[in-house]
Coordinates of C-alpha atoms in Angstrom, one line a residue:
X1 CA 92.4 -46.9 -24.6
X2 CA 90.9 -45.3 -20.9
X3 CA 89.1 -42.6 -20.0
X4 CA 90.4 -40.6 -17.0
X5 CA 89.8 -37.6 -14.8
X6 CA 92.2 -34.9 -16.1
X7 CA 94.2 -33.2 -13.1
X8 CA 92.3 -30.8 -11.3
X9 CA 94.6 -29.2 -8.4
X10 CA 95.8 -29.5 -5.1
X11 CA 93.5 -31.3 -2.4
X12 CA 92.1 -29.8 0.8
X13 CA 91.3 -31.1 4.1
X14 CA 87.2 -30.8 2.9
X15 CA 88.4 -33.1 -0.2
X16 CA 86.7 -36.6 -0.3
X17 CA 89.1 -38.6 1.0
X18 CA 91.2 -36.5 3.0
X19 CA 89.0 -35.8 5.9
X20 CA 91.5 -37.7 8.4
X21 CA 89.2 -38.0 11.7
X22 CA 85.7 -37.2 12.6
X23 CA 84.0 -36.9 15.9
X24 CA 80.5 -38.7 17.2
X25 CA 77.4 -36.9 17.8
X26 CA 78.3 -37.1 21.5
X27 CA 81.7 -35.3 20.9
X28 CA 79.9 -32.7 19.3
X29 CA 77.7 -32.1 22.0
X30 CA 80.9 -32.0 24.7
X31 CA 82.6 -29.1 21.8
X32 CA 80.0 -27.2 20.9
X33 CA 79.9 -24.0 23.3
X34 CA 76.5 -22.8 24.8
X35 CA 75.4 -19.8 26.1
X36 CA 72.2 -18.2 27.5
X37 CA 71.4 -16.9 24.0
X38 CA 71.4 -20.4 22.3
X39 CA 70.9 -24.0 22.4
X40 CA 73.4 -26.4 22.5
X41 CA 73.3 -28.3 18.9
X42 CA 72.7 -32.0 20.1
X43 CA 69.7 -31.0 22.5
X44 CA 68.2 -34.6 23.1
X45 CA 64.5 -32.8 23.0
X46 CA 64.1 -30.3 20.1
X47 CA 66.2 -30.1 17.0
X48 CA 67.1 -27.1 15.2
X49 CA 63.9 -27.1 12.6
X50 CA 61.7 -26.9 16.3
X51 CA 63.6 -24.6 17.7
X52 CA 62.4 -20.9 17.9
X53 CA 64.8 -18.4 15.8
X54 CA 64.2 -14.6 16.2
X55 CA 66.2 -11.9 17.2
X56 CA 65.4 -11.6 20.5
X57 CA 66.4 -15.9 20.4
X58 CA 69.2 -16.2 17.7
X59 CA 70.6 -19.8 17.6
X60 CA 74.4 -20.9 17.4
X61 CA 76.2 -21.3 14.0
X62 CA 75.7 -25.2 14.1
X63 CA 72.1 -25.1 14.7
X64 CA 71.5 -22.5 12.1
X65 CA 72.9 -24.1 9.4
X66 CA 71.0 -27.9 9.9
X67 CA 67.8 -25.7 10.3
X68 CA 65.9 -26.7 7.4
X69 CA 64.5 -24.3 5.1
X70 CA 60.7 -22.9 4.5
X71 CA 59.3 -20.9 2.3
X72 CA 55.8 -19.2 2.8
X73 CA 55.9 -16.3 0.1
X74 CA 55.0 -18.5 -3.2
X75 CA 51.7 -18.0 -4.2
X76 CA 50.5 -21.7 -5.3
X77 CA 51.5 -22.2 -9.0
X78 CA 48.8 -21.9 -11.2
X79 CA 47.5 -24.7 -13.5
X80 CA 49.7 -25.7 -16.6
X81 CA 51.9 -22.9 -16.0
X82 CA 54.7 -22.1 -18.0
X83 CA 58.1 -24.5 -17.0
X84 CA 60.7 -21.5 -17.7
X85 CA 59.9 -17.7 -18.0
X86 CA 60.2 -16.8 -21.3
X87 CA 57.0 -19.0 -22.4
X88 CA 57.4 -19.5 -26.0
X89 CA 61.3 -18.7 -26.4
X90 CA 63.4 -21.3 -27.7
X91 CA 65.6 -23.2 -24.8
X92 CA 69.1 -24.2 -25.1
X93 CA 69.8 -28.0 -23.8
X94 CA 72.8 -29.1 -22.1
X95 CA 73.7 -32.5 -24.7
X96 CA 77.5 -32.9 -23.3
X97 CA 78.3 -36.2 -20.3
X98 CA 75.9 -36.1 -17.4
X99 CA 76.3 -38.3 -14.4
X100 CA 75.4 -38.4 -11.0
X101 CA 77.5 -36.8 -8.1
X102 CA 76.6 -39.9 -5.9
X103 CA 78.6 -39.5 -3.0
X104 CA 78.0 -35.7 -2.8
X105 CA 75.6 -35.7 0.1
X106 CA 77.8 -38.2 2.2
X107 CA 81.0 -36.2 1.5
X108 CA 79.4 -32.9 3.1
X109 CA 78.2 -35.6 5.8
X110 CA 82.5 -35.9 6.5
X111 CA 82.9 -32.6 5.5
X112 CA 80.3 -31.7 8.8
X113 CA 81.4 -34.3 11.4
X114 CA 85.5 -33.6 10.7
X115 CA 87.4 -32.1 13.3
X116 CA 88.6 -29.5 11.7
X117 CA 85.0 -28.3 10.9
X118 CA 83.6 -28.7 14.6
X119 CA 86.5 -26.4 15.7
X120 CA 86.1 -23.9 12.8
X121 CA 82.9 -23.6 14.6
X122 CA 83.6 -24.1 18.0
X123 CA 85.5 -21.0 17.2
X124 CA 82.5 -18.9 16.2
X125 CA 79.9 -21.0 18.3
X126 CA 79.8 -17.8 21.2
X127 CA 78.0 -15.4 18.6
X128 CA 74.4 -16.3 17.8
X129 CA 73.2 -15.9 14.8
X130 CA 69.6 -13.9 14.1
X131 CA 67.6 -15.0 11.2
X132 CA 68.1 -13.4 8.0
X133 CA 66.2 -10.1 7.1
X134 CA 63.2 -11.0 6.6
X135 CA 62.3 -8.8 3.2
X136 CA 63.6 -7.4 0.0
X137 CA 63.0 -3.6 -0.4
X138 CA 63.6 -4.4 -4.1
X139 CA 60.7 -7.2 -4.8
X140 CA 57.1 -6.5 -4.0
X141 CA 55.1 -9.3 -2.4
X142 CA 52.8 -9.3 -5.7
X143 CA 56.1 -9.9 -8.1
X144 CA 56.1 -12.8 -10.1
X145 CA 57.0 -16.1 -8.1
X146 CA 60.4 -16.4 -9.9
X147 CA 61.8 -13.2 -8.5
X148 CA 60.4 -13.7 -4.9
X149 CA 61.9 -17.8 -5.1
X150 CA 65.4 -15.8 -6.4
X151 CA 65.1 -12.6 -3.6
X152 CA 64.4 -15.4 -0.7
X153 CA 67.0 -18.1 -1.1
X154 CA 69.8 -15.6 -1.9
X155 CA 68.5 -13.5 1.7
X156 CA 67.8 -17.1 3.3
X157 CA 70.7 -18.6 2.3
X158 CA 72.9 -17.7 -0.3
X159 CA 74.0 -14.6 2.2
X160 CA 73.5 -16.6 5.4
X161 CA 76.4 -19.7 4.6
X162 CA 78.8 -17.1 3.0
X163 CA 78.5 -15.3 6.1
X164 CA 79.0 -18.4 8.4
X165 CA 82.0 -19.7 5.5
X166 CA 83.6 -16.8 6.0
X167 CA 83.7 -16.7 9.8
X168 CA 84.5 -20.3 9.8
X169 CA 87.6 -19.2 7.3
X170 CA 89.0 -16.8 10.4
X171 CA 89.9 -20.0 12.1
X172 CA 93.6 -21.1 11.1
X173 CA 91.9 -24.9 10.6
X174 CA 89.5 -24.1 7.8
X175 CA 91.8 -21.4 5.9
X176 CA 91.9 -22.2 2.3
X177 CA 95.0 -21.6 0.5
X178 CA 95.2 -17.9 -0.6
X179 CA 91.5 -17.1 -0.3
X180 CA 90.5 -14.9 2.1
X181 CA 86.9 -14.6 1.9
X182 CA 84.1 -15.6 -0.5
X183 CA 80.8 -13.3 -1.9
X184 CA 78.4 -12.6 -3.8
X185 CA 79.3 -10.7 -7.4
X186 CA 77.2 -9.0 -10.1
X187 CA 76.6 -11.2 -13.4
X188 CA 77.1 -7.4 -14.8
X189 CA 80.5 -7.2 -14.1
X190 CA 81.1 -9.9 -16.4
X191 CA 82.1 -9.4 -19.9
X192 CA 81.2 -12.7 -21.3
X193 CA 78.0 -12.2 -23.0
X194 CA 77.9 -12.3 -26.6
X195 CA 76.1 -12.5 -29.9
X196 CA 75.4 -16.2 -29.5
X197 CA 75.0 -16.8 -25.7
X198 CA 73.9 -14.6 -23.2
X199 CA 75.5 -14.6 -19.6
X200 CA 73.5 -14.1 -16.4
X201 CA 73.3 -16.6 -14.1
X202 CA 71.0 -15.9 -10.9
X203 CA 74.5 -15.6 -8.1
X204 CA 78.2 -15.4 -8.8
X205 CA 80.1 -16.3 -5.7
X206 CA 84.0 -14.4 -5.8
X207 CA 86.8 -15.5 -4.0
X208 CA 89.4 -12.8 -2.6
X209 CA 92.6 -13.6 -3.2
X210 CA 95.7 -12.3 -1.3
X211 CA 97.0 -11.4 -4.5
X212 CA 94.0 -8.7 -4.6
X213 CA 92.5 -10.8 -7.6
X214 CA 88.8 -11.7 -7.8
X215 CA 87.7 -15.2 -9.2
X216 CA 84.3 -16.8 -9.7
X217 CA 84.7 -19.8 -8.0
X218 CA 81.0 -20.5 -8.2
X219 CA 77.8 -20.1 -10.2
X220 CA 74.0 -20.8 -8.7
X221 CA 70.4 -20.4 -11.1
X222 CA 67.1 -20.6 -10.3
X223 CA 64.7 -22.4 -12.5
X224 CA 61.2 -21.5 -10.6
X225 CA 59.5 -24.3 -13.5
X226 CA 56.3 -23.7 -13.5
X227 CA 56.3 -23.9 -9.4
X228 CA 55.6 -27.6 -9.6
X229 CA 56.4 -29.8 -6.8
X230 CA 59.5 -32.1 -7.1
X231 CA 60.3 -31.1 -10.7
X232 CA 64.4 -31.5 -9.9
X233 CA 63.3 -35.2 -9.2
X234 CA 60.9 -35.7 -12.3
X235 CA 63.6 -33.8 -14.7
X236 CA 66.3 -36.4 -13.5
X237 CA 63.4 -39.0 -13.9
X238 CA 62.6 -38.0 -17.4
X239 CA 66.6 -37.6 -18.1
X240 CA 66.5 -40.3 -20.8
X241 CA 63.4 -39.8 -22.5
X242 CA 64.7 -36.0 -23.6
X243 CA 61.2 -34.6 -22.9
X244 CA 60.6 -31.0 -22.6
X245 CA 61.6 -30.0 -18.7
X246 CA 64.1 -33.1 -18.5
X247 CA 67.2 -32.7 -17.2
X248 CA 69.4 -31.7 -20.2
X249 CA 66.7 -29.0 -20.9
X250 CA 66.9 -27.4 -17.4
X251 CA 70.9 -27.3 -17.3
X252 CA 71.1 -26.1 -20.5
X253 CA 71.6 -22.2 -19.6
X254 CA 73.6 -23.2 -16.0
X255 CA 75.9 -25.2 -18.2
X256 CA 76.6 -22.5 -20.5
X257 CA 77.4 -20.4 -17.7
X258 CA 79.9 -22.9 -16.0
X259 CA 81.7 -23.5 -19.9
X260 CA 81.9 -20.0 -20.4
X261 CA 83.0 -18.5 -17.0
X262 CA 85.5 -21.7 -15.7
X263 CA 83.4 -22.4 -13.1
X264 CA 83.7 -26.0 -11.8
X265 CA 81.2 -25.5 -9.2
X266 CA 77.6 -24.5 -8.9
X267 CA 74.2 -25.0 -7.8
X268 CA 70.3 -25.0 -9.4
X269 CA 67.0 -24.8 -7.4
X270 CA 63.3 -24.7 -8.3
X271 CA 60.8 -23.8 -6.0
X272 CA 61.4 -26.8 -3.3
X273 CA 64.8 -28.8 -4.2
X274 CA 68.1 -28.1 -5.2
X275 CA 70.8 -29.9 -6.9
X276 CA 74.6 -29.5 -7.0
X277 CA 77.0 -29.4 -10.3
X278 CA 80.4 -29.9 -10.6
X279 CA 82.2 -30.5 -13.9
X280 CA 85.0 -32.8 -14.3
X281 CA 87.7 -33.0 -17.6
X282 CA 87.7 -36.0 -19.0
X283 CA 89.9 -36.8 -21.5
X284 CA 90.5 -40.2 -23.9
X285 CA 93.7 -41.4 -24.5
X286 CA 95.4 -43.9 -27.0
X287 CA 98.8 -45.6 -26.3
X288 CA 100.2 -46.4 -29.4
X289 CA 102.8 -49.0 -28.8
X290 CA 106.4 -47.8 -28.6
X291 CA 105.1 -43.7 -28.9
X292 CA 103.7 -41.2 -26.6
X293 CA 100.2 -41.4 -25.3
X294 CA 97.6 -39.6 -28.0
X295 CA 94.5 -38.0 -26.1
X296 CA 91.6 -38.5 -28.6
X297 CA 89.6 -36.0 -27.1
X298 CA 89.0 -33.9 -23.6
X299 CA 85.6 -33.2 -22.7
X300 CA 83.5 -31.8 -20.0
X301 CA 81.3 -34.3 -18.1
X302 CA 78.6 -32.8 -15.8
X303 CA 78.2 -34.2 -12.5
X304 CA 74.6 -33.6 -10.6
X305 CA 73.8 -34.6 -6.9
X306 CA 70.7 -36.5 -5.7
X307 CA 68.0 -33.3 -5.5
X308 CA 67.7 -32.3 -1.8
X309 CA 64.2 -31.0 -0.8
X310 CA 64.0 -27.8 1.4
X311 CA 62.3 -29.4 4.0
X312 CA 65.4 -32.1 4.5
X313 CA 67.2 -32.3 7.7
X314 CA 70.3 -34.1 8.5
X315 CA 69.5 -37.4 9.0
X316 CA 73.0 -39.6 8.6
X317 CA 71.0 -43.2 8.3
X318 CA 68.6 -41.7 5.3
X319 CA 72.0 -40.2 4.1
X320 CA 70.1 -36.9 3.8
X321 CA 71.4 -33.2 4.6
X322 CA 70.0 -29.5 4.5
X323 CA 70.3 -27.4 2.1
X324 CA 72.5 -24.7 3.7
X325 CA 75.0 -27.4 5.2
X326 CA 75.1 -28.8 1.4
X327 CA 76.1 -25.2 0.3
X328 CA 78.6 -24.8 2.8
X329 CA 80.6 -27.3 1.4
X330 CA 80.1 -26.4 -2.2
X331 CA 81.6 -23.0 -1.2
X332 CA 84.5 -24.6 0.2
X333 CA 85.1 -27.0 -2.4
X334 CA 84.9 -23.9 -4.3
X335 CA 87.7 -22.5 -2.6
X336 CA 90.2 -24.6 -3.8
X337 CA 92.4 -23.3 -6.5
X338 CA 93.9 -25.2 -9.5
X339 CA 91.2 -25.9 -11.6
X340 CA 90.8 -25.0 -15.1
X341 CA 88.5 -25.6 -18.3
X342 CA 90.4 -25.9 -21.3
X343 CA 89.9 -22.6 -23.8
X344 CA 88.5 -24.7 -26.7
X345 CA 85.9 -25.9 -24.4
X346 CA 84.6 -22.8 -22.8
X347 CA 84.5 -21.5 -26.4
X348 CA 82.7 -24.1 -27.7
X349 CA 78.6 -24.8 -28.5
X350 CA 79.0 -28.2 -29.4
X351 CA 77.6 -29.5 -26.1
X352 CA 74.1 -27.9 -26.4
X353 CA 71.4 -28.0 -28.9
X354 CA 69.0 -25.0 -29.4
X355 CA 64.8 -26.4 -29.5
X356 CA 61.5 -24.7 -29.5
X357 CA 59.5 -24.5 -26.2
X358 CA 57.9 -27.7 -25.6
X359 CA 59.5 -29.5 -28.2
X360 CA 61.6 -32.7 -26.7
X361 CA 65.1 -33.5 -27.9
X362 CA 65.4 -36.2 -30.9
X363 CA 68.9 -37.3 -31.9
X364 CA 70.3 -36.8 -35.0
X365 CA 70.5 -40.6 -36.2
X366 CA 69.8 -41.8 -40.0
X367 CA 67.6 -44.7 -38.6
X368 CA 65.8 -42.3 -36.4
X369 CA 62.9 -40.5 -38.6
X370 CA 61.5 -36.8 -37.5
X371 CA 58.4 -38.4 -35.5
X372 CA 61.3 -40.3 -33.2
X373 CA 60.0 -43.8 -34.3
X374 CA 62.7 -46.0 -35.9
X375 CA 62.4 -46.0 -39.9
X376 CA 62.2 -49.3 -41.7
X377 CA 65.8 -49.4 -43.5
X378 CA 66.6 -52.0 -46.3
X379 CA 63.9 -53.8 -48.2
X380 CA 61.5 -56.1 -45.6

């Protein structure tokens, strides 16, 4: 009996494993173009978080993307604020496999230093790059701290890497099979909503197909909980203890969205870290002597990455990247086609468990009693 990863498609150059060479910072330096309207992306004295960006001094593609993010339009959370939104509503919790996407962060490392990406951008390196638009006609500066978190990291950066992914896709090296371009969708064009889940996850990101096809490649939430510092970190910390704001309880609804949609790929941020998500099928088989293997059972098992604070900068010792180079190479893992969740599975509710706000998870066990404390069994 063994567990394995089901097949999940053709590779790509940006799969782990396949990135065939990679160049030293030094190369980089000698590739990357400069120009009077930006700075060369190894400059021994100031690094692209010191570096001035404005319009009137716009940076190249490189040096925008290991800029590190920051965010000045929170208000400061107040005390014992509500985790999730909807304060008293009951939360759905993810209860299928989680494990940790452990070599995420040194894949996008190889994913950044391969050739093929350092002439994708060596390609684009002659156009600077202003800063994103700086406000949302849409969100006042007095809305809640959710909807400012969601209209800043999607103008910041969820707009900002497609653009750069796209432009890097113009270059014959980065191409991606039959996609010609990746954006941002509306949850509203959906129609996967229903009686017993709802479906609206923060961002959709499409792929354009040659075929003319559209096809949510991936999926990205914001969980603004509570505005507390590091509360990615202290959900993975509190993973096993099933308390209310762990880890199964904050996936819960970007779960949902990946079973329902197909989506191998997404993303989840709170108001200073993000994480990445992938889901793998795995399935159990039997081999019965002398007849055909028997699977036992497929199931999805969620994979997270190590949460990566806004404030990170690549740093290749400390094995630590920024946020926008992370979702640069979720979008083009995301371009890779081949990948499907089985129908039962995206159908099913059997990998979540509904609880009341506040309430932490207790399993289901006979020697378990309703205060979670073991019951005495037998006669002592």
């Amino acid at each position: 009996m063994s567990v394995t990863a089901a097949h999940t498609g053709p590779s790509s150059f940006s799969t782990p494993g396949t990135l065939h060479t990679t160049v030293t910072p030094s190369e980089r330096g000698n590739e990357e173009p400069t120009s009077s309207a930006s700075t060369p992306v190894n400059s021994a004295s100031v690094g692209p978080s010191q570096q001035t960006w404005t319009k009137l001094k716009p940076l190249n593609a490189r040096d925008a993307i290991l800029r590190p993010l920051a965010i000045d339009t929170l208000p400061a959370p107040k005390a014992n604020e509500a985790l999730f939104l909807l304060e008293s509503a009951d939360r759905l919790w993810y209860m299928g496999f989680v494990e940790p996407w452990k070599e995420f962060n040194a894949d996008a490392t190889k994913f950044w230093n391969s050739k093929e990406v350092v002439s994708a951008f060596h390609e684009i390196g002659g156009k600077p790059r202003p800063p994103p638009r700086a406000t949302d006609n849409d969100v006042a500066s007095d809305s809640h701290p959710f909807e400012l978190l969601t209209s800043w990291f999607q103008r910041d950066v969820v707009e900002f890497v497609i653009d750069i992914s796209n432009g890097l896709m113009l270059n014959s090296t980065a191409k991606e099979g039959s996609v010609q371009g990746v954006f941002l969708g509306e949850p509203s064009e959906e129609d996967l909503g229903n009686n017993e889940c709802k479906w609206d996850p923060t961002f959709v990101v499409k792929a354009a197909l040659q075929s003319v096809d559209l096809e949510t490649r991936a999926l990205g939430q914001v969980e603004y909980l509570g505005g507390k510092a590091g509360a990615l970190t202290s959900a993975i910390d509190e993973c096993p203890r099933n308390t209310w704001g762990s880890l199964r309880c904050v996936l819960g609804d970007i779960a949902r969205f990946m079973l329902m949609s197909s989506t191998r790929y997404a993303f989840l941020l709170s108001s200073d870290e993000i994480i990445f998500l992938k889901t793998e099928i795995m399935s159990k088989c039997e081999y019965p002597r002398g007849r055909d293997p028997v699977d036992l059972f497929v199931e999805p098992w969620l994979f997270y990455s190590a949460p990566i604070k806004f404030t990170d900068i690549l740093d290749e010792d400390k094995g630590t990247i920024p946020v926008k180079l992370a979702l640069l190479y979720l979008l083009q893992l995301s371009k890779q086609g081949g990948w499907q969740m089985h129908e039962e599975i995206g159908d099913s509710l059997k990998y979540f468990e509904t609880r009341k706000a506040g309430e932490r998870y207790i399993p289901k066990l006979d020697f378990i009693g309703p205060d979670g404390k073991l019951k005495l069994l037998g006669k002592y």
